One Martini backbone bead per residue (centre of mass of N, CA, C, O) as a GRO file, in nm:
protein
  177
    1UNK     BB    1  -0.956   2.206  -0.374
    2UNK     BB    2  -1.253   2.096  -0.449
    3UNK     BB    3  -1.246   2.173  -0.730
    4UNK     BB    4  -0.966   1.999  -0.807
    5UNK     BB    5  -1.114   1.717  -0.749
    6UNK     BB    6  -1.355   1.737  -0.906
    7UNK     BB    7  -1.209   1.744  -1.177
    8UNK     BB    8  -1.044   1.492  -1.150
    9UNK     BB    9  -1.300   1.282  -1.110
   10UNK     BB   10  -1.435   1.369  -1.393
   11UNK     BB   11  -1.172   1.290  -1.591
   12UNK     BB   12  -1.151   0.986  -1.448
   13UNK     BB   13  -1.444   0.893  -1.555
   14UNK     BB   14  -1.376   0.978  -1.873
   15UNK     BB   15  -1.191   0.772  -1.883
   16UNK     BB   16  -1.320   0.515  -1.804
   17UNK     BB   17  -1.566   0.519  -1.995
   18UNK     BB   18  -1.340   0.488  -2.241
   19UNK     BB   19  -1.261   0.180  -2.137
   20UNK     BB   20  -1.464   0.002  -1.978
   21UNK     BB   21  -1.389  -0.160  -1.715
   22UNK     BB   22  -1.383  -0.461  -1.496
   23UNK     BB   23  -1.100  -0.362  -1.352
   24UNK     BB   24  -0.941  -0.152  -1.092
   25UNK     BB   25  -0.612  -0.112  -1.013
   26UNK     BB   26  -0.414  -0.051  -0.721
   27UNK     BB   27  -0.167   0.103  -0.483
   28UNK     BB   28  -0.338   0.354  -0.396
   29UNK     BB   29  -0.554   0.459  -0.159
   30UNK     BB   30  -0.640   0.706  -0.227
   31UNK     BB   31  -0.729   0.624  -0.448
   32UNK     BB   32  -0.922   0.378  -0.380
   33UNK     BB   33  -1.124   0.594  -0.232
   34UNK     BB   34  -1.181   0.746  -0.507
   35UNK     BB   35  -1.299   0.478  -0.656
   36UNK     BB   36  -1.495   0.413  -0.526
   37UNK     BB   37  -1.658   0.707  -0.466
   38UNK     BB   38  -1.722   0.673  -0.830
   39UNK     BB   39  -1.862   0.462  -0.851
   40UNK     BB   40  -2.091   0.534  -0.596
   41UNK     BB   41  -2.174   0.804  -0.797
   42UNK     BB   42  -2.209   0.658  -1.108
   43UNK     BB   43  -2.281   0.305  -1.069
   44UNK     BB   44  -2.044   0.146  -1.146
   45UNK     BB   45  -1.933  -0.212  -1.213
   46UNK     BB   46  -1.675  -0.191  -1.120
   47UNK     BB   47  -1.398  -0.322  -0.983
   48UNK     BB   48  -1.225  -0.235  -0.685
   49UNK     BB   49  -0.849  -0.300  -0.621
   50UNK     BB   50  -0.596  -0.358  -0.475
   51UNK     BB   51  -0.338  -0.526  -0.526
   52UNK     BB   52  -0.339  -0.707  -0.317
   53UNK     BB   53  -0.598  -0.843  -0.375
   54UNK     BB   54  -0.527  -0.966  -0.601
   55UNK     BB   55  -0.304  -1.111  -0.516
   56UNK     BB   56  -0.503  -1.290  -0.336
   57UNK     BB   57  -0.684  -1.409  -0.526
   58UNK     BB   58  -0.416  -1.500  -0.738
   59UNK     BB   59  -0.171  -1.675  -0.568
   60UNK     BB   60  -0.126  -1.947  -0.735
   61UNK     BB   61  -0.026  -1.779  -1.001
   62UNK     BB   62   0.205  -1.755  -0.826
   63UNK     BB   63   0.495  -1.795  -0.736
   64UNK     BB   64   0.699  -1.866  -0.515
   65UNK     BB   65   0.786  -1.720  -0.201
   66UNK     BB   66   1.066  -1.563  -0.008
   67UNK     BB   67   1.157  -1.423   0.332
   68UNK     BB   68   1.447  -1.341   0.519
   69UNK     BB   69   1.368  -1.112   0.634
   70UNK     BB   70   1.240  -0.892   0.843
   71UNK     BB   71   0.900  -0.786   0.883
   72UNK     BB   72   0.728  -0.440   0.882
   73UNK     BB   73   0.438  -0.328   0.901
   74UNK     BB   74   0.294  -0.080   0.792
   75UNK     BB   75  -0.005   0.116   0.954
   76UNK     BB   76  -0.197   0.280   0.765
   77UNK     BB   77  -0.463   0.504   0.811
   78UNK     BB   78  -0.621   0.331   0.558
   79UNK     BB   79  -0.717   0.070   0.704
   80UNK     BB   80  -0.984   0.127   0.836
   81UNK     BB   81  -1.125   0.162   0.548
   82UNK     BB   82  -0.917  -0.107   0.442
   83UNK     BB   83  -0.942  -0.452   0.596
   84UNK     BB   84  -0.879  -0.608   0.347
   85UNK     BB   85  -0.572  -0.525   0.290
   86UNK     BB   86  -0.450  -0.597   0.537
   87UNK     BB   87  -0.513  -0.885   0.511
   88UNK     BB   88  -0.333  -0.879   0.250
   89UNK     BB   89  -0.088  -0.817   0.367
   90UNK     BB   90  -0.027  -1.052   0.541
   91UNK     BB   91  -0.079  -1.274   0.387
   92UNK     BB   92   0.145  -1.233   0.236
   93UNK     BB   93   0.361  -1.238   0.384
   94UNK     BB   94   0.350  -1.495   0.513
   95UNK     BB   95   0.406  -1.622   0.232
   96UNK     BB   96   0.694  -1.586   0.241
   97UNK     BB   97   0.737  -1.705   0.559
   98UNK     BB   98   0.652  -1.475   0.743
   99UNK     BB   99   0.620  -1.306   1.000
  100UNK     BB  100   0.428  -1.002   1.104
  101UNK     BB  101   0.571  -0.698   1.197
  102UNK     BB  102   0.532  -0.426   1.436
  103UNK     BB  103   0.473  -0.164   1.562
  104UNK     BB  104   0.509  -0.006   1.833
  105UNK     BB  105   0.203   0.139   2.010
  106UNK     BB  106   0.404   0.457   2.009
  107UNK     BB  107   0.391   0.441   1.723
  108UNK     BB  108   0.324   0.623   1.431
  109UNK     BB  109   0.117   0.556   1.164
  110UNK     BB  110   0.122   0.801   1.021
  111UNK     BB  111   0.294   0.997   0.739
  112UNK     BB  112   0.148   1.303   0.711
  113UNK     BB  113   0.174   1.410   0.384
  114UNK     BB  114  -0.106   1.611   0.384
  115UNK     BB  115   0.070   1.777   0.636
  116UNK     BB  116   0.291   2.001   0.567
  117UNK     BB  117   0.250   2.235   0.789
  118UNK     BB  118   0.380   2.042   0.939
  119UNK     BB  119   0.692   2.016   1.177
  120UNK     BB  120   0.608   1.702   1.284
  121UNK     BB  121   0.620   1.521   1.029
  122UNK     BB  122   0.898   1.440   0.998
  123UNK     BB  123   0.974   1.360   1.291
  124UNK     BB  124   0.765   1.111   1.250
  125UNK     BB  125   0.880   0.948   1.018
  126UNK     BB  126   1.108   0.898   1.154
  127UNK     BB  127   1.049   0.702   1.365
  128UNK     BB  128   0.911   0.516   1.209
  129UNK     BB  129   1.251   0.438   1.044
  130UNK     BB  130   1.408   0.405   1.313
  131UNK     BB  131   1.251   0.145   1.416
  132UNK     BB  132   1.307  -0.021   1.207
  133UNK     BB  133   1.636   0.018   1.204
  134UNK     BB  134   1.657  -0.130   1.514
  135UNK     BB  135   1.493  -0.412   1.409
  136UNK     BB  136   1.628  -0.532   1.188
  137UNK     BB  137   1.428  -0.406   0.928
  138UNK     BB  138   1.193  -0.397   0.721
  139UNK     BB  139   0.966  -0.170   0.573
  140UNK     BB  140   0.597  -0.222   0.476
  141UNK     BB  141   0.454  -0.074   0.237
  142UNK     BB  142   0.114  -0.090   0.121
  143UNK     BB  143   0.154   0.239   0.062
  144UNK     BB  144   0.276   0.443  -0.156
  145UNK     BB  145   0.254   0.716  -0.035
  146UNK     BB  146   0.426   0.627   0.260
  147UNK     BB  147   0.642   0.531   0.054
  148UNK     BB  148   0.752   0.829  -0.022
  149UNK     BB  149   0.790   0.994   0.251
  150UNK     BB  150   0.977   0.784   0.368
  151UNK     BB  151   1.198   0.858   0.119
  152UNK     BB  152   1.221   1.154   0.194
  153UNK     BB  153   1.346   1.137   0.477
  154UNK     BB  154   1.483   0.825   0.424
  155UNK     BB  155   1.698   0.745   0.149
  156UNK     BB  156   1.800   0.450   0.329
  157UNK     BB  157   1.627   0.293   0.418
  158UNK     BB  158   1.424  -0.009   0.504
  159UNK     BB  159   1.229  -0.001   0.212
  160UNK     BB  160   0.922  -0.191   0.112
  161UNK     BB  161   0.707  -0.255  -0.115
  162UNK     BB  162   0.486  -0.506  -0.140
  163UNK     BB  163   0.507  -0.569  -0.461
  164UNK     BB  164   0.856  -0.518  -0.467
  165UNK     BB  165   0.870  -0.755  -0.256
  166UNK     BB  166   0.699  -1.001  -0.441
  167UNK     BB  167   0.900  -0.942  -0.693
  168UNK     BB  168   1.187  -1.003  -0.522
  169UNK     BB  169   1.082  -1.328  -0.439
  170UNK     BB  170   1.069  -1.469  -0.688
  171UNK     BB  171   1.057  -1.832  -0.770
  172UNK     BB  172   1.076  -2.047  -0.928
  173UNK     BB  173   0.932  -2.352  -1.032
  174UNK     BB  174   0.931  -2.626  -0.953
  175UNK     BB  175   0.961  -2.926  -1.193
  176UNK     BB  176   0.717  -3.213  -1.153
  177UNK     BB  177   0.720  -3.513  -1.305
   0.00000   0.00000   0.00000
């Protein structure tokens, strides 16, 4: 698996460097990890952030937003590793106008997608969204990863993407004479 890493960030360094970005976003955490290790392995001047960083460093730049559901952050196992992506999903939920609410203390936080040999990950995934539809509300994974994990758990779940969240809450800005 080693070799097969190796070989991916080679070919993505030759993509990258043909590319010649200023700033590369992503939605995938683990993509994340993987392009800053390529950033400072490589020297290379590209910044790079998650889309919740980017939309909040441009927030003035869109329209205002609101959420009416309650909603359940989800607190992703690599948020340890980039706490400014947290700071950057709380703020955009809270611009929606609502509190973010978190699951209870002894809630699993990772969605454990990457240990498939493990056959009691399907069954902490489905806690954690079990856990989310007891409190009638809906699940925000700002991890593209756990949102595609939790969504082959429970294809009915009541999750959202904070981006594709962001997306359907959009409201045209009133035009003030």
């Amino acid at each position: 698996r080693h070799a097969e890493a190796r070989e991916c960030a080679t070919r993505l360094s030759a993509a990258i460097a043909v590319v010649n970005p200023e700033i590369i976003v992503t939605s995938c955490l683990e993509c994340l990890e993987a392009l800053h290790h390529l950033k400072q392995e490589t020297g290379a001047t590209y910044d790079v952030l998650h889309v919740l960083e980017y939309i909040q460093q441009h927030r003035t730049r869109f329209p205002d937003a609101h959420s009416t559901t309650p909603l359940i952050l989800h607190e992703p196992c690599r948020f340890s590793k980039f706490p400014s992506v947290k700071i950057a999903a709380e703020a955009l939920i809270t611009s929606l106008g609502t509190a973010p609410q978190f699951l209870p203390p002894d809630t699993p936080r990772c969605c454990r997608r990457w240990h498939h040999a493990d056959p009691a990950n399907h069954t902490q995934r489905r806690t954690i969204v079990d856990a989310t539809a007891s409190a009638h509300a809906h699940l925000v994974c700002p991890c593209l990863t756990c949102h595609e994990a939790f969504q082959e758990t429970r294809p009915t779940a009541p999750l959202l993407d904070l981006v594709d969240l962001f997306a359907q809450s959009l409201q045209p800005k009133e035009m003030t004479p």
